[in-house]
């Protein structure tokens, strides 16, 4: 499924700081929401929000569940200070295979 590959590439690009690569995977009307931050719409805003939230962190994907246009990704995010957080990202895939919505959740029990 192309959406699964796009999600995996998104983490790779985020971890490398490749904002152009990230943008290439997002629909122009993407809706992005991260905990504690205002939601944004649009490719440019989505990339800026994700880059700001993830900084110099690294993602380690544990699993992917995909059904139709919906996908959930579980993993661990290690921020620039070496702190680890379990995350779940929920994506919706557009008709052309781009990520049209992205919502992140963190496991609060590890904080």
Tab-separated table of C-alpha atoms in Angstrom:
chain	number	residue	atom	x	y	z
A	1	UNK	CA	0.000	0.000	0.000
A	2	UNK	CA	1.447	3.332	-1.083
A	3	UNK	CA	0.148	5.126	2.021
A	4	UNK	CA	2.176	2.828	4.299
A	5	UNK	CA	5.338	3.544	2.320
A	6	UNK	CA	4.599	7.274	2.410
A	7	UNK	CA	4.238	7.193	6.206
A	8	UNK	CA	7.540	5.332	6.585
A	9	UNK	CA	9.245	7.831	4.278
A	10	UNK	CA	7.710	10.704	6.235
A	11	UNK	CA	9.514	9.572	9.411
A	12	UNK	CA	12.778	9.144	7.515
A	13	UNK	CA	12.509	12.652	6.049
A	14	UNK	CA	11.495	14.179	9.401
A	15	UNK	CA	14.446	12.556	11.138
A	16	UNK	CA	16.814	13.868	8.452
A	17	UNK	CA	15.334	17.368	8.565
A	18	UNK	CA	14.274	17.089	4.903
A	19	UNK	CA	11.281	19.419	4.790
A	20	UNK	CA	10.949	19.211	0.993
A	21	UNK	CA	10.782	15.425	1.237
A	22	UNK	CA	8.088	15.691	3.921
A	23	UNK	CA	6.093	18.133	1.818
A	24	UNK	CA	6.168	15.766	-1.163
A	25	UNK	CA	4.181	13.189	0.865
A	26	UNK	CA	1.467	15.544	2.137
A	27	UNK	CA	-1.681	16.508	0.276
A	28	UNK	CA	-1.915	20.250	-0.378
A	29	UNK	CA	-4.967	20.388	1.951
A	30	UNK	CA	-3.491	18.218	4.733
A	31	UNK	CA	-4.790	18.692	8.287
A	32	UNK	CA	-2.093	18.131	10.956
A	33	UNK	CA	-2.594	17.980	14.739
A	34	UNK	CA	0.041	17.378	17.414
A	35	UNK	CA	-0.558	17.352	21.183
A	36	UNK	CA	-0.346	20.776	22.812
A	37	UNK	CA	-0.156	22.611	19.481
A	38	UNK	CA	-2.749	24.343	17.343
A	39	UNK	CA	-3.919	22.304	14.361
A	40	UNK	CA	-2.865	23.504	10.922
A	41	UNK	CA	-4.112	23.014	7.386
A	42	UNK	CA	-2.025	22.951	4.251
A	43	UNK	CA	1.226	21.374	3.195
A	44	UNK	CA	3.531	24.227	4.253
A	45	UNK	CA	1.925	24.602	7.682
A	46	UNK	CA	1.876	20.833	8.208
A	47	UNK	CA	5.575	20.498	7.494
A	48	UNK	CA	6.414	23.452	9.744
A	49	UNK	CA	4.321	22.056	12.608
A	50	UNK	CA	5.827	18.570	12.359
A	51	UNK	CA	9.384	19.880	11.995
A	52	UNK	CA	8.911	22.151	15.011
A	53	UNK	CA	7.367	19.397	17.121
A	54	UNK	CA	9.950	16.766	16.181
A	55	UNK	CA	13.069	18.954	16.046
A	56	UNK	CA	16.168	16.768	16.025
A	57	UNK	CA	14.310	13.710	17.299
A	58	UNK	CA	14.188	10.222	15.836
A	59	UNK	CA	11.265	7.888	15.133
A	60	UNK	CA	11.328	4.109	15.527
A	61	UNK	CA	8.250	2.486	14.013
A	62	UNK	CA	6.904	-0.578	15.821
A	63	UNK	CA	3.812	-1.362	13.790
A	64	UNK	CA	1.432	-0.248	11.075
A	65	UNK	CA	-2.255	-1.053	10.764
A	66	UNK	CA	-3.892	-0.029	7.508
A	67	UNK	CA	-7.454	-0.516	6.297
A	68	UNK	CA	-8.858	1.307	3.295
A	69	UNK	CA	-7.888	4.977	3.560
A	70	UNK	CA	-7.101	4.846	7.300
A	71	UNK	CA	-3.777	3.963	8.882
A	72	UNK	CA	-2.350	3.867	12.409
A	73	UNK	CA	1.383	3.813	13.105
A	74	UNK	CA	2.796	2.962	16.532
A	75	UNK	CA	6.337	3.623	17.622
A	76	UNK	CA	8.791	5.413	19.842
A	77	UNK	CA	9.901	9.008	19.389
A	78	UNK	CA	13.238	9.936	20.923
A	79	UNK	CA	13.618	13.690	21.229
A	80	UNK	CA	16.894	15.606	21.001
A	81	UNK	CA	17.369	15.260	24.780
A	82	UNK	CA	17.259	11.446	24.530
A	83	UNK	CA	13.840	11.233	26.235
A	84	UNK	CA	11.606	8.562	24.688
A	85	UNK	CA	7.841	8.774	24.155
A	86	UNK	CA	5.532	6.123	22.770
A	87	UNK	CA	3.433	7.577	19.948
A	88	UNK	CA	0.509	6.689	17.749
A	89	UNK	CA	-0.033	8.550	14.501
A	90	UNK	CA	-3.386	8.299	12.754
A	91	UNK	CA	-3.344	9.072	9.038
A	92	UNK	CA	-5.938	9.335	6.312
A	93	UNK	CA	-4.735	8.704	2.763
A	94	UNK	CA	-6.050	10.731	-0.170
A	95	UNK	CA	-7.236	9.153	-3.437
A	96	UNK	CA	-3.807	9.789	-4.971
A	97	UNK	CA	-1.919	8.179	-2.052
A	98	UNK	CA	-0.819	11.330	-0.221
A	99	UNK	CA	-1.325	11.913	3.502
A	100	UNK	CA	-4.394	14.149	3.870
A	101	UNK	CA	-4.720	14.062	7.654
A	102	UNK	CA	-2.231	13.321	10.413
A	103	UNK	CA	-2.950	13.274	14.111
A	104	UNK	CA	-0.357	12.382	16.757
A	105	UNK	CA	-0.944	11.009	20.250
A	106	UNK	CA	1.645	10.384	22.979
A	107	UNK	CA	1.427	7.917	25.850
A	108	UNK	CA	1.064	10.187	28.885
A	109	UNK	CA	1.896	7.388	31.321
A	110	UNK	CA	5.611	7.598	30.444
A	111	UNK	CA	5.914	11.301	31.272
